């Protein structure tokens, strides 16, 4: 397997973007790593915290703190590969979670994304690791099986409008679960604009006639 | 293989042996075989967050012959 130079450069850029976002907002000195490996028919990369060549499955969550003792941790794992035209880096799957300890086993909730998810559930969804008597009652499904709240797939906007790391950071700050650094809003906004621009470009590639129609309307 | 990459701690390249170790470790922490993990993914119902994280990290390598991939 010969990794493409673009994959190395682009995945490094993305890992650094995520690290910078966190270090400019709610974290201190953390660094995400990108591990490139062979895949089924193309190279792929996994981005995460404290991952290594032989441990790719998010061993530890990121302490959310800019100096004091953390009380909440953020888990992050993302797998990407080049698209079928080998032009763009494409996210295949990601998980963002909040945990009450560095161990992802103590997850409180997780946002999952799986492109072209084959099971009928939404590609982007939220799972909340909690329960209540009411949810247990409701979790008794039409087919007689039981599904607890933490295994329900709450839809969150679909492929183009799925929640991002910027959204998670903003949530933690605005709900006062994390102490922010000065200038956090600018960092969040910059990252958000980058994501939205990429999504818009992808949407236009898929449906150029819509973009042409809109531009024609605007020119009229 | 690493000749294409500038040394940088934020990017590393794994070889086949690394990947085998990564798969074995992820499955051990998920508490299941690769077949069972794939079943969980097909049904959209992972047994644990470790299984979910394992699927992100290694799911696309299910049934991949790593020797030929490298």
PDB file of C-alpha atoms in Angstrom:
ATOM      1  CA  UNK A   1       0.000   0.000   0.000  1.00  0.00           C
ATOM      2  CA  UNK A   2       1.344   3.404  -0.902  1.00  0.00           C
ATOM      3  CA  UNK A   3      -0.478   6.183   0.905  1.00  0.00           C
ATOM      4  CA  UNK A   4      -1.360   9.176  -1.217  1.00  0.00           C
ATOM      5  CA  UNK A   5       0.515  12.298  -0.282  1.00  0.00           C
ATOM      6  CA  UNK A   6      -2.774  14.200  -0.344  1.00  0.00           C
ATOM      7  CA  UNK A   7      -4.289  11.926   2.251  1.00  0.00           C
ATOM      8  CA  UNK A   8      -1.358  12.520   4.580  1.00  0.00           C
ATOM      9  CA  UNK A   9      -1.421  16.261   4.077  1.00  0.00           C
ATOM     10  CA  UNK A  10      -5.169  16.628   4.276  1.00  0.00           C
ATOM     11  CA  UNK A  11      -5.623  14.388   7.287  1.00  0.00           C
ATOM     12  CA  UNK A  12      -2.815  16.201   9.088  1.00  0.00           C
ATOM     13  CA  UNK A  13      -4.519  19.479   8.279  1.00  0.00           C
ATOM     14  CA  UNK A  14      -7.828  18.244   9.599  1.00  0.00           C
ATOM     15  CA  UNK A  15      -6.353  16.808  12.807  1.00  0.00           C
ATOM     16  CA  UNK A  16      -4.566  20.103  13.390  1.00  0.00           C
ATOM     17  CA  UNK A  17      -7.761  22.069  12.707  1.00  0.00           C
ATOM     18  CA  UNK A  18      -9.647  20.068  15.328  1.00  0.00           C
ATOM     19  CA  UNK A  19      -6.781  20.363  17.820  1.00  0.00           C
ATOM     20  CA  UNK A  20      -6.582  24.119  17.284  1.00  0.00           C
ATOM     21  CA  UNK A  21     -10.325  24.512  17.695  1.00  0.00           C
ATOM     22  CA  UNK A  22     -10.234  22.693  21.035  1.00  0.00           C
ATOM     23  CA  UNK A  23      -7.125  24.509  22.263  1.00  0.00           C
ATOM     24  CA  UNK A  24      -8.608  27.905  21.334  1.00  0.00           C
ATOM     25  CA  UNK A  25     -11.856  27.216  23.169  1.00  0.00           C
ATOM     26  CA  UNK A  26     -12.172  24.653  25.999  1.00  0.00           C
ATOM     27  CA  UNK A  27      -8.951  22.617  26.165  1.00  0.00           C
ATOM     28  CA  UNK A  28      -5.289  23.045  26.877  1.00  0.00           C
ATOM     29  CA  UNK A  29      -2.460  21.628  24.830  1.00  0.00           C
ATOM     30  CA  UNK A  30      -4.239  18.612  23.381  1.00  0.00           C
ATOM     31  CA  UNK A  31      -3.268  17.119  20.049  1.00  0.00           C
ATOM     32  CA  UNK A  32      -5.296  14.823  17.851  1.00  0.00           C
ATOM     33  CA  UNK A  33      -3.489  12.211  15.807  1.00  0.00           C
ATOM     34  CA  UNK A  34      -4.190  10.866  12.340  1.00  0.00           C
ATOM     35  CA  UNK A  35      -3.274   7.247  11.644  1.00  0.00           C
ATOM     36  CA  UNK A  36      -3.108   6.252   7.985  1.00  0.00           C
ATOM     37  CA  UNK A  37      -3.552   2.609   7.039  1.00  0.00           C
ATOM     38  CA  UNK A  38      -4.398   0.492   4.045  1.00  0.00           C
ATOM     39  CA  UNK A  39      -8.071  -0.190   3.487  1.00  0.00           C
ATOM     40  CA  UNK A  40     -10.353  -2.329   1.343  1.00  0.00           C
ATOM     41  CA  UNK A  41      -9.570  -0.557  -1.927  1.00  0.00           C
ATOM     42  CA  UNK A  42      -7.975   2.709  -0.861  1.00  0.00           C
ATOM     43  CA  UNK A  43      -5.997   4.233   1.964  1.00  0.00           C
ATOM     44  CA  UNK A  44      -7.942   5.532   4.917  1.00  0.00           C
ATOM     45  CA  UNK A  45      -7.219   7.519   8.016  1.00  0.00           C
ATOM     46  CA  UNK A  46      -8.538   7.529  11.548  1.00  0.00           C
ATOM     47  CA  UNK A  47      -8.339  10.750  13.564  1.00  0.00           C
ATOM     48  CA  UNK A  48      -8.601  10.598  17.336  1.00  0.00           C
ATOM     49  CA  UNK A  49      -7.095  11.432  20.686  1.00  0.00           C
ATOM     50  CA  UNK A  50      -4.247   9.289  22.013  1.00  0.00           C
ATOM     51  CA  UNK A  51      -4.654   6.814  19.200  1.00  0.00           C
ATOM     52  CA  UNK A  52      -1.588   4.966  17.980  1.00  0.00           C
ATOM     53  CA  UNK A  53      -0.638   2.769  15.045  1.00  0.00           C
ATOM     54  CA  UNK A  54      -1.928  -0.286  16.859  1.00  0.00           C
ATOM     55  CA  UNK A  55      -4.767   1.284  18.849  1.00  0.00           C
ATOM     56  CA  UNK A  56      -7.316   3.089  16.742  1.00  0.00           C
ATOM     57  CA  UNK A  57     -10.473   2.802  18.833  1.00  0.00           C
ATOM     58  CA  UNK A  58     -10.398   5.983  20.935  1.00  0.00           C
ATOM     59  CA  UNK A  59      -8.686   4.792  24.115  1.00  0.00           C
ATOM     60  CA  UNK A  60      -9.233   7.974  26.058  1.00  0.00           C
ATOM     61  CA  UNK A  61     -11.401  11.065  26.076  1.00  0.00           C
ATOM     62  CA  UNK A  62     -10.108  14.638  25.984  1.00  0.00           C
ATOM     63  CA  UNK A  63     -10.203  16.527  29.285  1.00  0.00           C
ATOM     64  CA  UNK A  64     -12.398  19.589  28.911  1.00  0.00           C
ATOM     65  CA  UNK A  65     -10.453  22.177  30.866  1.00  0.00           C
ATOM     66  CA  UNK A  66      -8.314  25.216  30.233  1.00  0.00           C
ATOM     67  CA  UNK A  67      -6.419  24.761  33.490  1.00  0.00           C
ATOM     68  CA  UNK A  68      -8.471  23.418  36.377  1.00  0.00           C
ATOM     69  CA  UNK A  69      -9.637  19.935  37.231  1.00  0.00           C
ATOM     70  CA  UNK A  70     -11.854  18.602  34.415  1.00  0.00           C
ATOM     71  CA  UNK A  71     -15.354  17.424  35.233  1.00  0.00           C
ATOM     72  CA  UNK A  72     -16.392  16.434  31.766  1.00  0.00           C
ATOM     73  CA  UNK A  73     -14.498  14.743  28.914  1.00  0.00           C
ATOM     74  CA  UNK A  74     -14.967  14.806  25.160  1.00  0.00           C
ATOM     75  CA  UNK A  75     -14.472  11.728  23.014  1.00  0.00           C
ATOM     76  CA  UNK A  76     -13.737  12.062  19.328  1.00  0.00           C
ATOM     77  CA  UNK A  77     -13.102   9.526  16.589  1.00  0.00           C
ATOM     78  CA  UNK A  78     -13.391  10.010  12.842  1.00  0.00           C
ATOM     79  CA  UNK A  79     -12.585   7.783   9.871  1.00  0.00           C
ATOM     80  CA  UNK A  80     -12.014   9.295   6.446  1.00  0.00           C
ATOM     81  CA  UNK A  81     -11.039   8.133   3.005  1.00  0.00           C
ATOM     82  CA  UNK A  82     -10.702   9.710  -0.387  1.00  0.00           C
ATOM     83  CA  UNK A  83     -13.879   9.796  -2.418  1.00  0.00           C
ATOM     84  CA  UNK A  84     -14.314   7.623  -5.494  1.00  0.00           C
ATOM     85  CA  UNK A  85     -12.868  10.312  -7.738  1.00  0.00           C
ATOM     86  CA  UNK A  86      -9.839  10.555  -5.430  1.00  0.00           C
ATOM     87  CA  UNK A  87     -10.401  14.309  -5.282  1.00  0.00           C
ATOM     88  CA  UNK A  88     -11.790  14.949  -1.845  1.00  0.00           C
ATOM     89  CA  UNK A  89     -11.353  13.590   1.636  1.00  0.00           C
ATOM     90  CA  UNK A  90     -14.670  12.154   2.778  1.00  0.00           C
ATOM     91  CA  UNK A  91     -15.829  11.366   6.313  1.00  0.00           C
ATOM     92  CA  UNK A  92     -17.116   7.784   6.415  1.00  0.00           C
ATOM     93  CA  UNK A  93     -17.879   7.602  10.112  1.00  0.00           C
ATOM     94  CA  UNK A  94     -17.476   9.644  13.256  1.00  0.00           C
ATOM     95  CA  UNK A  95     -18.386   9.571  16.914  1.00  0.00           C
ATOM     96  CA  UNK A  96     -18.394  12.564  19.260  1.00  0.00           C
ATOM     97  CA  UNK A  97     -19.211  11.787  22.855  1.00  0.00           C
ATOM     98  CA  UNK A  98     -19.353  13.375  26.264  1.00  0.00           C
ATOM     99  CA  UNK A  99     -18.173  11.310  29.194  1.00  0.00           C
ATOM    100  CA  UNK A 100     -18.076  11.709  32.965  1.00  0.00           C
ATOM    101  CA  UNK A 101     -14.530  10.305  33.046  1.00  0.00           C
ATOM    102  CA  UNK A 102     -11.580   9.863  30.669  1.00  0.00           C
ATOM    103  CA  UNK A 103     -12.953   6.404  29.879  1.00  0.00           C
ATOM    104  CA  UNK A 104     -15.432   6.352  26.964  1.00  0.00           C
ATOM    105  CA  UNK A 105     -17.271   3.580  28.836  1.00  0.00           C
ATOM    106  CA  UNK A 106     -18.705   6.370  30.991  1.00  0.00           C
ATOM    107  CA  UNK A 107     -20.310   8.102  28.003  1.00  0.00           C
ATOM    108  CA  UNK A 108     -23.271  10.356  28.758  1.00  0.00           C
ATOM    109  CA  UNK A 109     -24.290  10.778  25.134  1.00  0.00           C
ATOM    110  CA  UNK A 110     -22.819  10.313  21.695  1.00  0.00           C
ATOM    111  CA  UNK A 111     -23.383  11.834  18.281  1.00  0.00           C
ATOM    112  CA  UNK A 112     -22.757   9.218  15.600  1.00  0.00           C
ATOM    113  CA  UNK A 113     -22.370   9.673  11.877  1.00  0.00           C
ATOM    114  CA  UNK A 114     -22.135   6.848   9.365  1.00  0.00           C
ATOM    115  CA  UNK A 115     -22.277   7.743   5.698  1.00  0.00           C
ATOM    116  CA  UNK A 116     -24.787   5.582   3.792  1.00  0.00           C
ATOM    117  CA  UNK A 117     -25.765   3.720   6.918  1.00  0.00           C
ATOM    118  CA  UNK A 118     -27.216   0.403   5.741  1.00  0.00           C
ATOM    119  CA  UNK A 119     -29.629  -0.323   8.586  1.00  0.00           C
ATOM    120  CA  UNK A 120     -32.323   2.268   7.866  1.00  0.00           C
ATOM    121  CA  UNK A 121     -31.487   4.487  10.820  1.00  0.00           C
ATOM    122  CA  UNK A 122     -30.435   8.094  10.157  1.00  0.00           C
ATOM    123  CA  UNK A 123     -26.823   8.564   9.043  1.00  0.00           C
ATOM    124  CA  UNK A 124     -26.424  11.233  11.720  1.00  0.00           C
ATOM    125  CA  UNK A 125     -28.038  10.540  15.053  1.00  0.00           C
ATOM    126  CA  UNK A 126     -27.782  11.140  18.785  1.00  0.00           C
ATOM    127  CA  UNK A 127     -27.826   8.425  21.443  1.00  0.00           C
ATOM    128  CA  UNK A 128     -28.335   9.418  25.064  1.00  0.00           C
ATOM    129  CA  UNK A 129     -26.921   7.098  27.722  1.00  0.00           C
ATOM    130  CA  UNK A 130     -29.630   7.581  30.346  1.00  0.00           C
ATOM    131  CA  UNK A 131     -33.013   6.256  31.220  1.00  0.00           C
ATOM    132  CA  UNK A 132     -36.161   6.908  33.197  1.00  0.00           C
ATOM    133  CA  UNK A 133     -39.313   4.973  34.030  1.00  0.00           C
ATOM    134  CA  UNK A 134     -41.160   6.819  31.293  1.00  0.00           C
ATOM    135  CA  UNK A 135     -38.514   5.952  28.681  1.00  0.00           C
ATOM    136  CA  UNK A 136     -38.523   2.331  29.802  1.00  0.00           C
ATOM    137  CA  UNK A 137     -42.282   2.215  29.230  1.00  0.00           C
ATOM    138  CA  UNK A 138     -41.986   3.884  25.859  1.00  0.00           C
ATOM    139  CA  UNK A 139     -39.079   1.623  24.903  1.00  0.00           C
ATOM    140  CA  UNK A 140     -41.415  -1.354  24.653  1.00  0.00           C
ATOM    141  CA  UNK A 141     -41.658  -1.485  20.863  1.00  0.00           C
ATOM    142  CA  UNK A 142     -44.375  -2.500  18.466  1.00  0.00           C
ATOM    143  CA  UNK A 143     -42.699  -5.863  17.876  1.00  0.00           C
ATOM    144  CA  UNK A 144     -42.631  -6.595  21.622  1.00  0.00           C
ATOM    145  CA  UNK A 145     -38.899  -6.072  22.025  1.00  0.00           C
ATOM    146  CA  UNK A 146     -37.439  -3.568  24.454  1.00  0.00           C
ATOM    147  CA  UNK A 147     -35.149  -0.785  23.323  1.00  0.00           C
ATOM    148  CA  UNK A 148     -33.733   1.514  25.977  1.00  0.00           C
ATOM    149  CA  UNK A 149     -33.228   5.215  25.343  1.00  0.00           C
ATOM    150  CA  UNK A 150     -29.474   4.765  24.913  1.00  0.00           C
ATOM    151  CA  UNK A 151     -30.078   2.607  21.843  1.00  0.00           C
ATOM    152  CA  UNK A 152     -32.591   4.871  20.141  1.00  0.00           C
ATOM    153  CA  UNK A 153     -31.327   6.812  17.128  1.00  0.00           C
ATOM    154  CA  UNK A 154     -32.495  10.398  17.491  1.00  0.00           C
ATOM    155  CA  UNK A 155     -32.033  12.117  14.097  1.00  0.00           C
ATOM    156  CA  UNK A 156     -29.858  15.219  14.028  1.00  0.00           C
ATOM    157  CA  UNK A 157     -29.932  16.907  10.661  1.00  0.00           C
ATOM    158  CA  UNK A 158     -28.626  14.446   8.112  1.00  0.00           C
ATOM    159  CA  UNK A 159     -25.337  14.313   6.233  1.00  0.00           C
ATOM    160  CA  UNK A 160     -25.008  17.963   5.273  1.00  0.00           C
ATOM    161  CA  UNK A 161     -26.321  19.493   8.459  1.00  0.00           C
ATOM    162  CA  UNK A 162     -25.033  17.113  11.094  1.00  0.00           C
ATOM    163  CA  UNK A 163     -23.669  18.497  14.368  1.00  0.00           C
ATOM    164  CA  UNK A 164     -19.975  19.284  14.355  1.00  0.00           C
ATOM    165  CA  UNK A 165     -17.235  19.582  16.921  1.00  0.00           C
ATOM    166  CA  UNK A 166     -17.890  23.335  16.861  1.00  0.00           C
ATOM    167  CA  UNK A 167     -21.502  22.681  17.909  1.00  0.00           C
ATOM    168  CA  UNK A 168     -20.358  20.483  20.781  1.00  0.00           C
ATOM    169  CA  UNK A 169     -17.894  23.132  21.964  1.00  0.00           C
ATOM    170  CA  UNK A 170     -20.551  25.828  21.749  1.00  0.00           C
ATOM    171  CA  UNK A 171     -23.018  23.680  23.676  1.00  0.00           C
ATOM    172  CA  UNK A 172     -20.532  23.071  26.500  1.00  0.00           C
ATOM    173  CA  UNK A 173     -19.778  26.782  26.776  1.00  0.00           C
ATOM    174  CA  UNK A 174     -23.273  28.228  26.428  1.00  0.00           C
ATOM    175  CA  UNK A 175     -24.673  25.710  28.912  1.00  0.00           C
ATOM    176  CA  UNK A 176     -21.816  26.615  31.264  1.00  0.00           C
ATOM    177  CA  UNK A 177     -20.433  23.105  31.455  1.00  0.00           C
ATOM    178  CA  UNK A 178     -17.013  24.302  30.326  1.00  0.00           C
ATOM    179  CA  UNK A 179     -14.961  27.415  30.953  1.00  0.00           C
ATOM    180  CA  UNK A 180     -14.132  29.128  27.651  1.00  0.00           C
ATOM    181  CA  UNK A 181     -11.026  30.909  26.498  1.00  0.00           C
ATOM    182  CA  UNK A 182     -11.239  34.482  25.279  1.00  0.00           C
ATOM    183  CA  UNK A 183     -11.951  34.498  21.564  1.00  0.00           C
ATOM    184  CA  UNK A 184     -13.787  31.157  21.602  1.00  0.00           C
ATOM    185  CA  UNK A 185     -16.660  32.497  19.493  1.00  0.00           C
ATOM    186  CA  UNK A 186     -14.322  33.431  16.651  1.00  0.00           C
ATOM    187  CA  UNK A 187     -12.706  29.985  16.739  1.00  0.00           C
ATOM    188  CA  UNK A 188     -16.101  28.269  16.635  1.00  0.00           C
ATOM    189  CA  UNK A 189     -17.349  30.502  13.846  1.00  0.00           C
ATOM    190  CA  UNK A 190     -14.229  29.999  11.715  1.00  0.00           C
ATOM    191  CA  UNK A 191     -14.509  26.212  12.002  1.00  0.00           C
ATOM    192  CA  UNK A 192     -18.222  26.269  11.352  1.00  0.00           C
ATOM    193  CA  UNK A 193     -17.804  28.356   8.219  1.00  0.00           C
ATOM    194  CA  UNK A 194     -15.150  25.947   6.913  1.00  0.00           C
ATOM    195  CA  UNK A 195     -17.494  22.992   7.457  1.00  0.00           C
ATOM    196  CA  UNK A 196     -20.479  24.739   5.902  1.00  0.00           C
ATOM    197  CA  UNK A 197     -18.442  25.797   2.888  1.00  0.00           C
ATOM    198  CA  UNK A 198     -17.266  22.214   2.326  1.00  0.00           C
ATOM    199  CA  UNK A 199     -20.816  20.919   2.658  1.00  0.00           C
ATOM    200  CA  UNK A 200     -22.132  23.544   0.280  1.00  0.00           C
ATOM    201  CA  UNK A 201     -19.473  22.663  -2.287  1.00  0.00           C
ATOM    202  CA  UNK A 202     -20.363  18.970  -1.947  1.00  0.00           C
ATOM    203  CA  UNK A 203     -24.076  19.740  -2.315  1.00  0.00           C
ATOM    204  CA  UNK A 204     -23.411  21.779  -5.462  1.00  0.00           C
ATOM    205  CA  UNK A 205     -21.323  18.943  -6.926  1.00  0.00           C
ATOM    206  CA  UNK A 206     -24.259  16.590  -6.385  1.00  0.00           C
ATOM    207  CA  UNK A 207     -26.923  18.996  -7.646  1.00  0.00           C
ATOM    208  CA  UNK A 208     -25.308  21.626  -9.876  1.00  0.00           C
ATOM    209  CA  UNK A 209     -28.639  22.396 -11.577  1.00  0.00           C
ATOM    210  CA  UNK A 210     -30.028  23.710  -8.278  1.00  0.00           C
ATOM    211  CA  UNK A 211     -27.034  25.999  -7.869  1.00  0.00           C
ATOM    212  CA  UNK A 212     -27.409  27.211 -11.467  1.00  0.00           C
ATOM    213  CA  UNK A 213     -31.128  27.884 -10.955  1.00  0.00           C
ATOM    214  CA  UNK A 214     -30.454  29.847  -7.789  1.00  0.00           C
ATOM    215  CA  UNK A 215     -27.674  31.881  -9.343  1.00  0.00           C
ATOM    216  CA  UNK A 216     -29.890  32.623 -12.350  1.00  0.00           C
ATOM    217  CA  UNK A 217     -32.669  33.798 -10.021  1.00  0.00           C
ATOM    218  CA  UNK A 218     -30.243  36.045  -8.201  1.00  0.00           C
ATOM    219  CA  UNK A 219     -29.008  37.522 -11.485  1.00  0.00           C
ATOM    220  CA  UNK A 220     -32.557  38.362 -12.594  1.00  0.00           C
TER     221      UNK A 220
ATOM    222  CA  UNK B   1       5.982   3.665   2.664  1.00  0.00           C
ATOM    223  CA  UNK B   2       6.790   6.435   5.128  1.00  0.00           C
ATOM    224  CA  UNK B   3       9.081   8.147   2.638  1.00  0.00           C
ATOM    225  CA  UNK B   4       6.094  10.079   1.307  1.00  0.00           C
ATOM    226  CA  UNK B   5       5.468  11.687   4.673  1.00  0.00           C
ATOM    227  CA  UNK B   6       7.274  14.426   6.472  1.00  0.00           C
ATOM    228  CA  UNK B   7       7.988  13.457  10.082  1.00  0.00           C
ATOM    229  CA  UNK B   8       5.110  14.830  12.087  1.00  0.00           C
ATOM    230  CA  UNK B   9       3.698  13.592  15.319  1.00  0.00           C
ATOM    231  CA  UNK B  10       0.126  14.336  14.242  1.00  0.00           C
ATOM    232  CA  UNK B  11       0.294  11.848  11.353  1.00  0.00           C
ATOM    233  CA  UNK B  12       1.575   8.292  11.545  1.00  0.00           C
ATOM    234  CA  UNK B  13       1.392   5.410   9.088  1.00  0.00           C
ATOM    235  CA  UNK B  14       0.495   1.923  10.274  1.00  0.00           C
ATOM    236  CA  UNK B  15       1.687  -1.274   8.613  1.00  0.00           C
ATOM    237  CA  UNK B  16      -0.132  -4.581   8.356  1.00  0.00           C
ATOM    238  CA  UNK B  17       1.167  -5.835  11.715  1.00  0.00           C
ATOM    239  CA  UNK B  18       0.009  -2.633  13.426  1.00  0.00           C
ATOM    240  CA  UNK B  19      -3.377  -2.962  11.829  1.00  0.00           C
ATOM    241  CA  UNK B  20      -3.773  -6.582  12.899  1.00  0.00           C
ATOM    242  CA  UNK B  21      -2.951  -5.564  16.473  1.00  0.00           C
ATOM    243  CA  UNK B  22      -5.404  -2.651  16.248  1.00  0.00           C
ATOM    244  CA  UNK B  23      -8.186  -4.956  15.046  1.00  0.00           C
ATOM    245  CA  UNK B  24      -7.503  -7.597  17.701  1.00  0.00           C
ATOM    246  CA  UNK B  25      -7.396  -4.997  20.472  1.00  0.00           C
ATOM    247  CA  UNK B  26     -10.539  -3.180  19.342  1.00  0.00           C
ATOM    248  CA  UNK B  27     -12.484  -6.449  19.187  1.00  0.00           C
ATOM    249  CA  UNK B  28     -11.234  -7.492  22.611  1.00  0.00           C
ATOM    250  CA  UNK B  29     -12.381  -4.188  24.104  1.00  0.00           C
ATOM    251  CA  UNK B  30     -15.699  -4.452  22.268  1.00  0.00           C
ATOM    252  CA  UNK B  31     -16.083  -7.959  23.716  1.00  0.00           C
ATOM    253  CA  UNK B  32     -17.013  -9.625  20.448  1.00  0.00           C
ATOM    254  CA  UNK B  33     -15.733 -11.201  17.251  1.00  0.00           C
ATOM    255  CA  UNK B  34     -15.529  -9.294  13.973  1.00  0.00           C
ATOM    256  CA  UNK B  35     -18.572 -11.249  12.719  1.00  0.00           C
ATOM    257  CA  UNK B  36     -20.541 -10.238  15.801  1.00  0.00           C
ATOM    258  CA  UNK B  37     -19.448  -6.624  15.458  1.00  0.00           C
ATOM    259  CA  UNK B  38     -20.544  -6.621  11.812  1.00  0.00           C
ATOM    260  CA  UNK B  39     -23.906  -8.074  12.881  1.00  0.00           C
ATOM    261  CA  UNK B  40     -24.322  -5.302  15.431  1.00  0.00           C
ATOM    262  CA  UNK B  41     -23.534  -2.734  12.729  1.00  0.00           C
ATOM    263  CA  UNK B  42     -26.000  -4.311  10.287  1.00  0.00           C
ATOM    264  CA  UNK B  43     -28.777  -4.126  12.874  1.00  0.00           C
ATOM    265  CA  UNK B  44     -27.795  -0.598  13.932  1.00  0.00           C
ATOM    266  CA  UNK B  45     -27.686  -1.722  17.531  1.00  0.00           C
ATOM    267  CA  UNK B  46     -24.248  -1.809  19.123  1.00  0.00           C
ATOM    268  CA  UNK B  47     -23.897  -3.590  22.443  1.00  0.00           C
ATOM    269  CA  UNK B  48     -21.660  -0.907  23.937  1.00  0.00           C
ATOM    270  CA  UNK B  49     -19.917   2.344  23.187  1.00  0.00           C
ATOM    271  CA  UNK B  50     -16.676   0.369  22.835  1.00  0.00           C
ATOM    272  CA  UNK B  51     -18.323  -1.622  20.042  1.00  0.00           C
ATOM    273  CA  UNK B  52     -19.441   1.615  18.373  1.00  0.00           C
ATOM    274  CA  UNK B  53     -15.934   3.059  18.592  1.00  0.00           C
ATOM    275  CA  UNK B  54     -14.467  -0.179  17.278  1.00  0.00           C
ATOM    276  CA  UNK B  55     -16.759  -0.011  14.254  1.00  0.00           C
ATOM    277  CA  UNK B  56     -15.623   3.530  13.463  1.00  0.00           C
ATOM    278  CA  UNK B  57     -11.982   2.509  13.727  1.00  0.00           C
ATOM    279  CA  UNK B  58     -11.964  -0.869  11.983  1.00  0.00           C
ATOM    280  CA  UNK B  59     -15.430  -1.590  10.574  1.00  0.00           C
ATOM    281  CA  UNK B  60     -14.440  -1.058   6.938  1.00  0.00           C
ATOM    282  CA  UNK B  61     -11.721  -3.687   7.334  1.00  0.00           C
ATOM    283  CA  UNK B  62     -14.221  -6.495   7.892  1.00  0.00           C
ATOM    284  CA  UNK B  63     -13.396  -9.315   5.482  1.00  0.00           C
ATOM    285  CA  UNK B  64     -10.417  -7.428   4.070  1.00  0.00           C
ATOM    286  CA  UNK B  65      -7.326  -9.464   3.291  1.00  0.00           C
ATOM    287  CA  UNK B  66      -4.675  -7.290   4.910  1.00  0.00           C
ATOM    288  CA  UNK B  67      -1.853  -9.136   3.174  1.00  0.00           C
ATOM    289  CA  UNK B  68      -3.146  -8.117  -0.235  1.00  0.00           C
ATOM    290  CA  UNK B  69      -4.125  -4.644   0.990  1.00  0.00           C
ATOM    291  CA  UNK B  70      -0.477  -4.035   1.802  1.00  0.00           C
TER     292      UNK B  70
END
